[in-house]
Short mmCIF file of C-alpha atoms and ligand atoms in Angstrom, two decimals:
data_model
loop_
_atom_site.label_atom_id
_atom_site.label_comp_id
_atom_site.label_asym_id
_atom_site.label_seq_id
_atom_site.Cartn_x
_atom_site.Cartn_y
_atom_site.Cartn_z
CA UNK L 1418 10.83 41.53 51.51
CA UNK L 1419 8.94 44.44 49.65
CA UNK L 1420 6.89 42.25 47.13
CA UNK L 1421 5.55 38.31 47.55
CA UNK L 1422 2.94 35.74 46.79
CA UNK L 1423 0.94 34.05 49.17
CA UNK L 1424 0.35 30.06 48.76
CA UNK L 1425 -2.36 28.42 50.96
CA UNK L 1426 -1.90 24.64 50.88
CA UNK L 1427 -4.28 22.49 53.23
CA UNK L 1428 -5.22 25.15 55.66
CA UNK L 1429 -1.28 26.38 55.87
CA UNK L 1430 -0.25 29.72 54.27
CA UNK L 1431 3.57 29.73 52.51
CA UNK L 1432 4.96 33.27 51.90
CA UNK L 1433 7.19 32.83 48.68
CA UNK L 1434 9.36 36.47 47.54
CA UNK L 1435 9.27 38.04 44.76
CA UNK L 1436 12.20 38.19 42.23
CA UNK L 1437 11.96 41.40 39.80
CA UNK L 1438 14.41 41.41 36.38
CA UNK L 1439 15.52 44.75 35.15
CA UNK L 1440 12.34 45.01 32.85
CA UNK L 1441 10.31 44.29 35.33
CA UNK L 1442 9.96 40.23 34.52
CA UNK L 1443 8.27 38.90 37.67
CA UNK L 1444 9.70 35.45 39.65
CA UNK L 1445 8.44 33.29 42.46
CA UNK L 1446 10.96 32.63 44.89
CA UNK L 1447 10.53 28.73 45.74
CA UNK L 1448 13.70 28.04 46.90
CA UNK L 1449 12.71 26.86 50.42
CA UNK L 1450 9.34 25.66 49.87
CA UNK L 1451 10.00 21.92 49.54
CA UNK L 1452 11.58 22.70 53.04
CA UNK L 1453 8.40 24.72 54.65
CA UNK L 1454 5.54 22.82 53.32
CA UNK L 1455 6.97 19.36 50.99
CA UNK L 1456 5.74 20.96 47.71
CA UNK L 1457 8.22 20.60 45.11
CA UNK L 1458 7.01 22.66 41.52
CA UNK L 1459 6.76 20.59 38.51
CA UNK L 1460 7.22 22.20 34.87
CA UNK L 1461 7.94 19.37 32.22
CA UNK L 1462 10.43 20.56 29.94
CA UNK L 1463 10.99 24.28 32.06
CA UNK L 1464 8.35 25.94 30.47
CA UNK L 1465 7.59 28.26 33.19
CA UNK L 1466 11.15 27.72 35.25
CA UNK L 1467 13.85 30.47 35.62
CA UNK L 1468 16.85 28.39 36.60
CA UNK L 1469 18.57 31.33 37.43
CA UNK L 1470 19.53 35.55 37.39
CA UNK L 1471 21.52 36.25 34.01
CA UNK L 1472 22.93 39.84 33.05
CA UNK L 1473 23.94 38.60 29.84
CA UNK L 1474 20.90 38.66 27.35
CA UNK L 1475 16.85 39.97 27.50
CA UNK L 1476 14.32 38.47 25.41
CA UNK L 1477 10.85 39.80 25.32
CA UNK L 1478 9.12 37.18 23.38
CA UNK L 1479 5.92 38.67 23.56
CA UNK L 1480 7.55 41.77 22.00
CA UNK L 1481 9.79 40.58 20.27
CA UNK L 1482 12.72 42.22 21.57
CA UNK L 1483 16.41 40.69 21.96
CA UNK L 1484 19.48 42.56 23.77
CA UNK L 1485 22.89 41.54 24.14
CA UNK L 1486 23.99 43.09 27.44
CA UNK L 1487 21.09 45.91 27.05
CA UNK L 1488 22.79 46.33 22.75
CA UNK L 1489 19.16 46.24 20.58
CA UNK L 1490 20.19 43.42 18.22
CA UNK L 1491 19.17 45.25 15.36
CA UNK L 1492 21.92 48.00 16.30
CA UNK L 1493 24.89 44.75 16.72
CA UNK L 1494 24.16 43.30 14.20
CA UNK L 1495 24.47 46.36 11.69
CA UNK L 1496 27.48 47.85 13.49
CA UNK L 1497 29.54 45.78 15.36
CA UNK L 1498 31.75 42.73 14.28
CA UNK L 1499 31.34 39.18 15.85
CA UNK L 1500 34.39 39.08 17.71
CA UNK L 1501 33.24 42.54 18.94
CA UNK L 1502 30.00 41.00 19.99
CA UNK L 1503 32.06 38.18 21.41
CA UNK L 1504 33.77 40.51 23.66
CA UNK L 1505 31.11 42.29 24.82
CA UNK L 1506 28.69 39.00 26.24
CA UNK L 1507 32.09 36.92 27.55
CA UNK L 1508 33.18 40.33 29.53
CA UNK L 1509 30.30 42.59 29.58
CA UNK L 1510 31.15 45.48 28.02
CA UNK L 1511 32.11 46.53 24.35
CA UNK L 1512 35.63 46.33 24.02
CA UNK L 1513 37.31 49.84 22.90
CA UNK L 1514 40.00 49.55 19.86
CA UNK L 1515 43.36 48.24 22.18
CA UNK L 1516 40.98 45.82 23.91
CA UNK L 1517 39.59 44.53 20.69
CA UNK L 1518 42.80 44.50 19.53
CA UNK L 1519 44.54 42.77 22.00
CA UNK L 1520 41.55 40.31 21.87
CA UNK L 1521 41.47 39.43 18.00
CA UNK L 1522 45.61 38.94 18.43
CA UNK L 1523 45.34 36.54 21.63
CA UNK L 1524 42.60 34.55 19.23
CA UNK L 1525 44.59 34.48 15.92
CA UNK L 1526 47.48 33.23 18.18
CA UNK L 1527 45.57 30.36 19.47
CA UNK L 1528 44.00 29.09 15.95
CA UNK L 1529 45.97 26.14 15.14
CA UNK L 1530 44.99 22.57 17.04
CA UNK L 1531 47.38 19.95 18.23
CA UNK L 1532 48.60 18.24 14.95
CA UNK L 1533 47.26 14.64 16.67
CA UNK L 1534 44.07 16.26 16.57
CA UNK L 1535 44.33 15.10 13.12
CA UNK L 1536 44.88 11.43 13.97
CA UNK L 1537 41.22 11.62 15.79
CA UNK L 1538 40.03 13.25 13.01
CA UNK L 1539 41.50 10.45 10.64
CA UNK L 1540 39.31 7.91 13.08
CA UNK L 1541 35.98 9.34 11.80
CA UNK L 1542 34.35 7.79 8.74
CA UNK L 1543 33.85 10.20 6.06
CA UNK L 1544 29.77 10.03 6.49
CA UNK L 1545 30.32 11.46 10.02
CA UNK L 1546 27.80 14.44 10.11
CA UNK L 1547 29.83 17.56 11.05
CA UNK L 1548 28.23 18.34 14.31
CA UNK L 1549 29.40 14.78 15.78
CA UNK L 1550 32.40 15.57 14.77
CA UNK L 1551 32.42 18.79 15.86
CA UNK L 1552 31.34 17.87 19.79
CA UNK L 1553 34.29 15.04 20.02
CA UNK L 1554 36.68 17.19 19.21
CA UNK L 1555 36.09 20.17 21.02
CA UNK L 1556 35.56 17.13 23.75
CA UNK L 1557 38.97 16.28 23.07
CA UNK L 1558 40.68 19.60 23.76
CA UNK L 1559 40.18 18.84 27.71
CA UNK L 1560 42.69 16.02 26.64
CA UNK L 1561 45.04 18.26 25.22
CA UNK L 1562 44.58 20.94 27.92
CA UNK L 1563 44.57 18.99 31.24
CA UNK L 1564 44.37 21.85 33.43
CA UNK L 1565 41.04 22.81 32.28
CA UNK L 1566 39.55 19.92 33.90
CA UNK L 1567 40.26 21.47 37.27
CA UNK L 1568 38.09 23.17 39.01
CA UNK L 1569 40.72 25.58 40.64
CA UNK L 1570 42.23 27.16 37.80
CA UNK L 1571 43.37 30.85 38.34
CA UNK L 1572 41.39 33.56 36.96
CA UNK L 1573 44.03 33.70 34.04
CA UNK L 1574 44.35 30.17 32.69
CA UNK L 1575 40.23 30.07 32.87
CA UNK L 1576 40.83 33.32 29.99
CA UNK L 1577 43.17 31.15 27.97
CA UNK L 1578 40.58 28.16 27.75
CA UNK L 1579 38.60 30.39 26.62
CA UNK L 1580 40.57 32.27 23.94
CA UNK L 1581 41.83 28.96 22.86
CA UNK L 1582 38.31 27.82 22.16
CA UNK L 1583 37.04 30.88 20.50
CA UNK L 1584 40.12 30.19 18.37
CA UNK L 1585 39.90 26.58 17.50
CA UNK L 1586 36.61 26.31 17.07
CA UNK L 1587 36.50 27.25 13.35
CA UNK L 1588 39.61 25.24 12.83
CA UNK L 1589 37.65 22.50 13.75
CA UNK L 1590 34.77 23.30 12.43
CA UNK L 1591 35.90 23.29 9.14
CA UNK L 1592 38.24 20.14 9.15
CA UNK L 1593 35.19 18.59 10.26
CA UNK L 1594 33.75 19.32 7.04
CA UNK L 1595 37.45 18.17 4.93
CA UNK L 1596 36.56 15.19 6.44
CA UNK L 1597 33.26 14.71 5.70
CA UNK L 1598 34.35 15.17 1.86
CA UNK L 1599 38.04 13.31 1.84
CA UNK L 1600 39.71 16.75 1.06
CA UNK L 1601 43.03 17.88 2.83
CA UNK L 1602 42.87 19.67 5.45
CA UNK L 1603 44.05 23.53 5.31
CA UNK L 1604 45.58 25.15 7.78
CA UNK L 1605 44.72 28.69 9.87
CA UNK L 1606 45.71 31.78 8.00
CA UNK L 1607 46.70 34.28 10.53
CA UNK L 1608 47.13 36.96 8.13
CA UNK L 1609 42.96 36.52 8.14
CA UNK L 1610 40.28 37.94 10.76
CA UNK L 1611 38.13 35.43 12.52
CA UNK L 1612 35.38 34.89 9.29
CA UNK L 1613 37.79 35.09 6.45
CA UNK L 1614 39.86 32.55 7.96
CA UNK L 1615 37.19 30.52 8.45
CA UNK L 1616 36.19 30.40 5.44
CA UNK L 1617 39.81 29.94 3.77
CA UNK L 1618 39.79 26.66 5.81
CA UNK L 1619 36.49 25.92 3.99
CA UNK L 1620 37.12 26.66 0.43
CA UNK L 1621 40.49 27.33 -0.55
CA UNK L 1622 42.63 24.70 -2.38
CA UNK L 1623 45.79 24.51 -1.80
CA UNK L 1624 46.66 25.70 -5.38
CA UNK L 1625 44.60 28.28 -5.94
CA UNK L 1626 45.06 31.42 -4.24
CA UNK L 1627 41.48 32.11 -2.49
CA UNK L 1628 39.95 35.70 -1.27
CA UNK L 1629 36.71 35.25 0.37
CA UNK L 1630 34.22 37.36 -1.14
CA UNK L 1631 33.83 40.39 1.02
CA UNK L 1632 30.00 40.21 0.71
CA UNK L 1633 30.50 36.26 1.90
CA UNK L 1634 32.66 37.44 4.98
CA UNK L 1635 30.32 40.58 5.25
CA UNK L 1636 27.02 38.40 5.60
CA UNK L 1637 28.71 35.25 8.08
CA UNK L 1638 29.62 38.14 10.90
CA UNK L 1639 25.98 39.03 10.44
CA UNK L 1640 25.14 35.77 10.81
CA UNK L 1641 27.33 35.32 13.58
CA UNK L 1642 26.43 38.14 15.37
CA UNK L 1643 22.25 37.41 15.07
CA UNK L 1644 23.16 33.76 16.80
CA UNK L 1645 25.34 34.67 19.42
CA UNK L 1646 23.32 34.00 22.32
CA UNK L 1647 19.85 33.33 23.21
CA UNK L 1648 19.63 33.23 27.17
CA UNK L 1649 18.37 30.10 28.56
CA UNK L 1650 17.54 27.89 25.61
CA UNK L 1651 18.21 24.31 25.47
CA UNK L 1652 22.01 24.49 24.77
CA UNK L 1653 23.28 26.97 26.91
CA UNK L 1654 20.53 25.36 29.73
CA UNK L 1655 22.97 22.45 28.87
CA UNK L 1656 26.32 23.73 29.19
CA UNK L 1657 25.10 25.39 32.22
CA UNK L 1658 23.89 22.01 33.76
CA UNK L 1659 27.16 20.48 32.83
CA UNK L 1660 29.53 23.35 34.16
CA UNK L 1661 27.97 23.20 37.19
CA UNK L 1662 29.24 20.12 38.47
CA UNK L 1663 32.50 21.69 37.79
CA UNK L 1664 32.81 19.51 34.55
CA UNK L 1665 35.58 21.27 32.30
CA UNK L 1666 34.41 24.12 29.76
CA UNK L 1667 35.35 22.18 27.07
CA UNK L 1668 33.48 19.30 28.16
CA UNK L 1669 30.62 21.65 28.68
CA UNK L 1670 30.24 23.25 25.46
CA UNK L 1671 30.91 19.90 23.49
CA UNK L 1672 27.67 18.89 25.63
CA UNK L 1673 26.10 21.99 24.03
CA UNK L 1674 27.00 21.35 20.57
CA UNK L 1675 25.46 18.23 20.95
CA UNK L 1676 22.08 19.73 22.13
CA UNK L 1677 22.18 22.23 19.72
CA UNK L 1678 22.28 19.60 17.25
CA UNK L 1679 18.13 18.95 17.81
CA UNK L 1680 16.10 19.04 14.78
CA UNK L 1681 14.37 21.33 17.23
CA UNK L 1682 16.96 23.43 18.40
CA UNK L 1683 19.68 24.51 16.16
CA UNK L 1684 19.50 21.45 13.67
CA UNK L 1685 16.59 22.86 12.80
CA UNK L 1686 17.94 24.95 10.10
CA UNK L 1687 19.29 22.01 8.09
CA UNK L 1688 16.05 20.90 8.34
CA UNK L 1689 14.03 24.31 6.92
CA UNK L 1690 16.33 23.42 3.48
CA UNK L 1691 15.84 20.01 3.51
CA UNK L 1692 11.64 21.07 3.51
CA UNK L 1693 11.77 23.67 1.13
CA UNK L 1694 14.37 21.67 -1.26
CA UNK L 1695 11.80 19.27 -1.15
CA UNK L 1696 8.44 20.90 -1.38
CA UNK L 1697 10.19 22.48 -4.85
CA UNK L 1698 11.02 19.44 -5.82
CA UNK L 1699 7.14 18.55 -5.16
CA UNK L 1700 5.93 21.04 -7.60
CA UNK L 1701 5.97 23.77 -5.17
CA UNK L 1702 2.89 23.21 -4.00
CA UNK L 1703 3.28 25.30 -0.68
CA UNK L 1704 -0.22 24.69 0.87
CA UNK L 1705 0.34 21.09 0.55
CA UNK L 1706 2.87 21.28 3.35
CA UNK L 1707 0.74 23.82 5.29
CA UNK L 1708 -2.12 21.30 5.66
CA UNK L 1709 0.20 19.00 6.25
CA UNK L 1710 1.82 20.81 9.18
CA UNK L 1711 -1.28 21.12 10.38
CA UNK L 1712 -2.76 17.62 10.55
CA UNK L 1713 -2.23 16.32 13.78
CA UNK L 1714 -2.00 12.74 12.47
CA UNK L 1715 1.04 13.94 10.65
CA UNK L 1716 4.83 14.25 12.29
CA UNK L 1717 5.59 16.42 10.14
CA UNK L 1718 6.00 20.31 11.23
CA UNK L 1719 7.00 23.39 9.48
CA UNK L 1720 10.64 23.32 10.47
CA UNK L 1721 12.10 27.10 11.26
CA UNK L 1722 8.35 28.06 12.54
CA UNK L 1723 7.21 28.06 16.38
CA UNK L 1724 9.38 29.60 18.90
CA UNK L 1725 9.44 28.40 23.28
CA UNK L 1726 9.68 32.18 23.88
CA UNK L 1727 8.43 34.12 20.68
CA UNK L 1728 5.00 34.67 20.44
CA UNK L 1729 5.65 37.29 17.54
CA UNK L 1730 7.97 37.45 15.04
CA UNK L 1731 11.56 36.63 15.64
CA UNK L 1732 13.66 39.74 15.57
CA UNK L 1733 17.13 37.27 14.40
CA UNK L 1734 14.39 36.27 11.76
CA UNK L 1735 13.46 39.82 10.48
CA UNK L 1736 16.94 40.36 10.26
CA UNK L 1737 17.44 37.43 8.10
CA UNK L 1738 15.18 37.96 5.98
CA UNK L 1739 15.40 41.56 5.37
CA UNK L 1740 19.24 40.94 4.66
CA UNK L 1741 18.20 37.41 2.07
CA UNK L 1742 17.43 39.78 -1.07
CA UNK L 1743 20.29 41.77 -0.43
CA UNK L 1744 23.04 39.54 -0.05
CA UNK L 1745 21.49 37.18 -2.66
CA UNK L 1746 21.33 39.94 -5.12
CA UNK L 1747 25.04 41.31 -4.34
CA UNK L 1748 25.95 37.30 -5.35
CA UNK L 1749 24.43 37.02 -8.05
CA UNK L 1750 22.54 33.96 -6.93
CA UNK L 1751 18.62 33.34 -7.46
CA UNK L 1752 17.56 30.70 -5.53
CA UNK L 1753 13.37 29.36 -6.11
CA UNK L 1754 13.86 28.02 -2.38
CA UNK L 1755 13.63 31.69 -1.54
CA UNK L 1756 10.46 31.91 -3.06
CA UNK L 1757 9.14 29.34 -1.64
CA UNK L 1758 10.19 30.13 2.21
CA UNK L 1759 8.37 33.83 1.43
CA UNK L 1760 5.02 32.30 -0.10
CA UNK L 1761 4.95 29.67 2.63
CA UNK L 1762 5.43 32.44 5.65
CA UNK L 1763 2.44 34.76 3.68
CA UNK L 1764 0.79 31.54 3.69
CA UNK L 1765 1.18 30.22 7.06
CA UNK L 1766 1.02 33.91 9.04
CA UNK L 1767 -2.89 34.44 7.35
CA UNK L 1768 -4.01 30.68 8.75
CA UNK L 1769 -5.55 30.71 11.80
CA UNK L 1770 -4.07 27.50 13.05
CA UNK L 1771 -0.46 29.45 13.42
CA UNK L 1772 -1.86 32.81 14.20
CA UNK L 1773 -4.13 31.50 16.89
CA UNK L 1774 -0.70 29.23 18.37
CA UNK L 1775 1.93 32.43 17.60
CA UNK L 1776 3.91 30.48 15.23
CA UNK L 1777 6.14 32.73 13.32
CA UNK L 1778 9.16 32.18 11.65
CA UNK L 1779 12.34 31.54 13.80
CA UNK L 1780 16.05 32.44 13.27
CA UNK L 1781 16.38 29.25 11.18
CA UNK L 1782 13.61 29.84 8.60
CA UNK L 1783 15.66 32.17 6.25
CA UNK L 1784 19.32 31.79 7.57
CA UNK L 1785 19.79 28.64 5.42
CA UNK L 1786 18.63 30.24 1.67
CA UNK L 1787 21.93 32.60 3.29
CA UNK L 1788 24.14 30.01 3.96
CA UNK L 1789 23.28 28.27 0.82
CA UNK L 1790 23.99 31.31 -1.54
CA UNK L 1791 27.28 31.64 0.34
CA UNK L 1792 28.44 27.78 -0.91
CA UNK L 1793 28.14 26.07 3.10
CA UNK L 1794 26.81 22.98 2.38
CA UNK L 1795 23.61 21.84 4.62
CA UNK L 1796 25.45 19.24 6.36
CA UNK L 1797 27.25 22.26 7.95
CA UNK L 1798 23.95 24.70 8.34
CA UNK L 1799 23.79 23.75 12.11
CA UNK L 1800 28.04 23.74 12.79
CA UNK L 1801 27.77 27.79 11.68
CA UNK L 1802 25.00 28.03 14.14
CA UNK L 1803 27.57 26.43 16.81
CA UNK L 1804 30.02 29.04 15.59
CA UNK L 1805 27.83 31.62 16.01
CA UNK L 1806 26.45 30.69 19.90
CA UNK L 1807 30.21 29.22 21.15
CA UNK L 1808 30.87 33.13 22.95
CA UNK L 1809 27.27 32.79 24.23
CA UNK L 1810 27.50 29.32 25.61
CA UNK L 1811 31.18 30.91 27.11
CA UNK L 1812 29.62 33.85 28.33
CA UNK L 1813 26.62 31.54 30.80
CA UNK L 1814 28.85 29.28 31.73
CA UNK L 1815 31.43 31.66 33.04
CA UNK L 1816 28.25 33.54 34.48
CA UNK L 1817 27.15 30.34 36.26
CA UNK L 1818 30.82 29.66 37.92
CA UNK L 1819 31.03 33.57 38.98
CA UNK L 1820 27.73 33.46 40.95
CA UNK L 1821 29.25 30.10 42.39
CA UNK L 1822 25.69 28.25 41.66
CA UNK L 1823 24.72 25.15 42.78
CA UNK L 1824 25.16 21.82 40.87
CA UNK L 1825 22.39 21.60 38.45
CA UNK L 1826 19.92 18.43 40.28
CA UNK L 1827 16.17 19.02 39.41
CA UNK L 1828 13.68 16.95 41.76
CA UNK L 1829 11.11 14.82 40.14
CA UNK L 1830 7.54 13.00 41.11
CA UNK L 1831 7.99 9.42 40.91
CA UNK L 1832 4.61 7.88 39.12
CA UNK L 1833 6.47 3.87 38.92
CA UNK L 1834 5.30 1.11 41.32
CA UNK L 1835 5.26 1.38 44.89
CA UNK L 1836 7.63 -1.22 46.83
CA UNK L 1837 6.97 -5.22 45.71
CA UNK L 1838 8.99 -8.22 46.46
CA UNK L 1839 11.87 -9.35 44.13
CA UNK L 1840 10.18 -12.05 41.72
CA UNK L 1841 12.64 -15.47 41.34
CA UNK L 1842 14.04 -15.89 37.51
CA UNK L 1843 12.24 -18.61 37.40
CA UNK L 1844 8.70 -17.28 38.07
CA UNK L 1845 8.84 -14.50 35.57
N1 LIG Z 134 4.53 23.48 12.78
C1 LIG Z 134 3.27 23.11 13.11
N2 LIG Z 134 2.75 23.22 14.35
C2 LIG Z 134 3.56 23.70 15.30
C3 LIG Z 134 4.88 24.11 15.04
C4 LIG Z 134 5.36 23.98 13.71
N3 LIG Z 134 6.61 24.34 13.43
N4 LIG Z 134 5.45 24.55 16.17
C5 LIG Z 134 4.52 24.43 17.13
N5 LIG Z 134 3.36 23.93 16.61
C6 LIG Z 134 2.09 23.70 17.33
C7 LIG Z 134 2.17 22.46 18.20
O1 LIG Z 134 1.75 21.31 17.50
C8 LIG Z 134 1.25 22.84 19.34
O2 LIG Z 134 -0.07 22.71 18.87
P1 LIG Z 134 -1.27 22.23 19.87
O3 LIG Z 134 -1.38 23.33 20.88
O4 LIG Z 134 -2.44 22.06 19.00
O5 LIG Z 134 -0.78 20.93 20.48
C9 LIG Z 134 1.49 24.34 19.53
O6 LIG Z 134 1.92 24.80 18.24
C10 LIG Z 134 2.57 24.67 20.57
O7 LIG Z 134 3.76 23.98 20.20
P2 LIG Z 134 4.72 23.22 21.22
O8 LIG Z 134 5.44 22.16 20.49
O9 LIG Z 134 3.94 22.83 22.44
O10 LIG Z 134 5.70 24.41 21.62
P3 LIG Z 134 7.13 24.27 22.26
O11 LIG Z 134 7.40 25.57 22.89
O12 LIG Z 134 7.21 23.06 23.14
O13 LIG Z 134 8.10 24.02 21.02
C11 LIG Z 134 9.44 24.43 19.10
C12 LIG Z 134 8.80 25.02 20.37
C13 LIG Z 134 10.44 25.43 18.54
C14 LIG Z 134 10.19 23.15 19.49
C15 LIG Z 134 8.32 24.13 18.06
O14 LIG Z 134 7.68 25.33 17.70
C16 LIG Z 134 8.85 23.41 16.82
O15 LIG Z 134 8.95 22.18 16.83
N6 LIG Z 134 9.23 24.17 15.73
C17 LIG Z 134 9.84 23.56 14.58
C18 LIG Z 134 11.33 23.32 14.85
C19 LIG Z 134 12.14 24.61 14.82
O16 LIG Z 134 11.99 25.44 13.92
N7 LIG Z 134 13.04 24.77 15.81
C20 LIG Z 134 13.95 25.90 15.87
C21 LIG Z 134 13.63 26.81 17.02
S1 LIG Z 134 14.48 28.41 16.86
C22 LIG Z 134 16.16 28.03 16.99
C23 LIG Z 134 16.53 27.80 18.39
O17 LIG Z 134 16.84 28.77 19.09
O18 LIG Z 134 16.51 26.63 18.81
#
C-alpha cells in the first residue's frame, strides 16, 4: 500500500488506502472500516461518496472538463455522430467504418416494437406525460424479452438487449408523444439513420411525404451526443443500484428514466422553458426572478442553474449555447425566450449570491430554446434527454455487471426511538 490516511478514533489508529483515478482524483478506501473499528461514513445524498471505479467518463467540475472515454466533449460533439458516440461508451473504443456499420444495421433491424405494445400504449390516458409513459414501456420490454430477466444470459444475448433497446427506444419515445396528442402512430423508417427516423415518427403524417430538415437532424445528434453520459449522477447512480441486484436491464433503465424525470435532474429542462415562457409573459422583467431565486423564503430556483459537480461553467452548456444562435438563425426562428435566458445568465453570473455558491448555467439552461426551435414540444424536453443518456445508462450498467459488484445496500444511522413496549389499541 504506497499511499494512505491515518484515522485515530478513541485512542485507536485505522489505516484506510488510498485510491488514485487516472487524473489523479484522490479516494479513501473504507471498505473494511465498519469491520476494524464500527464506524460506518455518512454522506446524505453522496455528496462526497465514490460508489465505485468507472473507465467510462471524467468530469472535472472544478475545471470544467468532460471526457467520454478520455474524447474532449467539445471534439465529439463537433465530429462524431451519436450512434458513434454510442459505440464508443457501451464498448470503449470508437468504432472504425465496418464496426459502425455493422452497428447502425443491427439497430435499424431492431426498431420496430411488439405490435401489443400498442395495446399498453392504448391503456394510457392521453394526459399521460411522456416520460411515464416512456419508463412503463421500456419496463415492459422485459415482458416481451423474458430472457433478459436472467441473470445468466450469454455474453451474446446480453448484446441483443442492448441493441434492441438502443433501437426501440425512439420508437417509443415518440409513440409516447402520438399518444399524448390522439395522433396515429407511425411506424420506423429503416431507410432513415437513428435521428431522422426519430423524428419521422414525430412529425410526419401519414400523407405528406416528410424530410427532416438536415439542420433539425444536424442539431438533435449534437444534442444527443452533449447528453450521453454524465458518470455517476442520479440516474445512472440508479440504474446502477437497480442492475446490481441482477434486476433486468430493461427494468434498470426504466428505473432511470424515471429518476431522470426530477425537476432536478433531467426534468429540469422542461422546467428552464416553463420559467422563461413565463417571466416573458411577466413583462420580462429578468431581475424579478433573480431576487426571487434568491430569497430563501421563496421555493422557487433558477431552473437550468447550479450543478452537484460544476463549480464553473458547464462545458454541455457552452456548447449549447454557442450552437443556440446558429441553429436558430439557419431556421429561421427568433425566439424572445432566447433573450431572456442570455440577459438572465449576464444577470445572475455578476450577483454575488451565484458567484459566491458557483452557480452557472447547466446543460438544461439553453438546450430547450434548441429543442423548441426544432418543433419538440416541452412535454417531450426531458424524453430527448432520456434519448440522449440511454447508451450512457447502458454503458454503467454493463460496467457494473463486468466488475461483478456487489448489490447496491448503503448502511444508515438510525435516529427513531429506542425499544418500548407495544401500546394496546385501546390505550392509544
Ligand atoms: N437557484 C438558486 N439557488 C440555488 C440554485 C438555483 N438554481 N442551485 C443551488 N442554489 C443554492 C442553494 O440554495 C444553496 O444555497 P445555500 O448554500 O445558501 O443553502 C447552494 O446554492 C447549494 O445548492 P444545493 O442545492 O445544496 O446544491 P446541490 O448540489 O444539492 O444541488 C442542483 C444541485 C442541480 C440540484 C441545484 O443546483 C438545483 O436545484 N438547480 C436547479 C435545477 C437544475 O437546473 N437541475 C439540472 C441539473 S443539470 C442536469 C443534470 O445532469 O441533472
Amino acid at each position: 500500500m504506497s499511499r494512505y490516511a491515518e484515522l485515530i478514533f478513541e485512542g485507536k489508529k485505522y489505516i484506510l488506502p488510498v485510491v488514485e483515478g487516472t487524473e489523479k482524483e484522490l479516494a479513501l478506501d473504507i471498505n473494511k472500516l465498519r469491520d476494524e473499528s464500527g464506524l460506518i461514513t455518512l454522506d446524505p445524498g453522496y455528496k462526497n461518496t465514490g460508489s465505485n471505479t468507472s473507465a467510462i467518463t471524467f468530469l472535472d467540475g472544478e475545471q470544467g472538463i468532460l471526457r467520454y472515454r478520455g474524447y474532449a466533449i467539445e471534439e465529439l460533439a463537433e465530429k462524431s455522430s451519436f450512434l458513434e458516440v454510442a459505440y464508443l461508451l457501451i464498448y470503449g473504443e470508437l468504432p472504425n467504418k465496418p464496426t459502425l456499420h455493422k452497428f447502425q444495421e443491427d439497430i435499424t433491424k431492431h426498431t420496430m416494437v411488439h405490435e401489443n405494445m400498442r395495446k399498453i400504449l392504448d391503456g394510457f390516458p392521453s394526459e399521460a406525460h411522456p416520460m411515464g409513459v416512456l419508463s412503463s414501456l421500456i419496463s415492459s420490454l422485459t415482458a416481451f424479452y423474458p430472457n433478459s430477466i436472467s441473470p445468466t444470459q450469454s455474453p451474446e444475448e446480453v448484446d441483443l438487449n442492448i441493441i434492441r433497446l438502443l433501437a426501440k427506444m425512439p420508437t417509443i419515445a415518440a409513440w409516447s408523444y402520438k399518444n399524448e396528442i390522439g395522433h396515429p402512430l407511425n411506424y420506423p423508417n429503416n431507410s432513415l439513420d437513428y435521428c431522422a427516423n426519430f423524428l419521422s415518427m414525430m412529425f410526419a403524417f401519414p400523407t405528406e411525404k416528410y424530410d427532416a430538415d438536415p439542420v433539425v437532424i444536424d442539431a438533435l445528434n449534437k444534442l444527443l451526443i452533449l447528453h450521453a453520459d454524465h458518470e455517476q449522477n442520479c440516474s445512472a447512480a440508479t440504474v446502477r443500484v437497480v442492475g446490481s441486484s441482477q434486476a433486468s436491464l430493461f427494468s434498470a433503465v426504466a428505473g432511470g428514466i424515471n429518476a431522470l424525470w426530477g425537476p432536478l435532474h433531467g426534468g429540469a429542462n422542461q422546467e428552464v422553458i416553463e420559467m422563461l415562457e413565463a417571466i416573458h409573459a411577466d413583462g420580462g422583467n429578468v431581475k424579478k426572478y433573480v431576487e426571487k431565486a434568491k430569497d430563501k423564503n421563496s421555493k422557487f430556483r433558477l431552473m437550468g442553474f447550479g450543478h452537484r459537480v460544476y463549480k464553473n461553467y458547464d462545458p454541455r452548456a457552452k456548447i449549447i449555447k454557442g450552437a443556440c444562435d446558429n441553429i436558430l438563425n439557419k431556421l429561421g426562428v427568433r425566439d424572445p425566450l432566447l433573450e431572456i435566458a442570455k440577459e438572465l445568465e449576464h444577470i445572475a453570473l455578476n450577483d454575488p449570491y451565484f458567484v459566491e455558491r458557483k452557480l452557472y448555467p447547466n446543460v438544461d439552461f439553453y438546450s430547450g430554446i434548441i429543442y423548441k426551435a426544432m418543433g419538440i414540444p416541452t412535454e417531450m424536453f426531458t424524453v430527448m434527454f432520456a434519448i440522449g443518456r440511454l447508451p450512457g445508462w447502458i454503458a454503467q450498467w454493463k460496467e457494473m455487471v463486468e466488475h461483478k459488484l456487489p448489490i447496491s445496500r448503503p448502511r444508515q444511522i438510525y435516529v427513531g426511538h429506542p425499544l418500548r413496549p407495544y401500546i394496546p389499541m385501546g390505550n392509544r
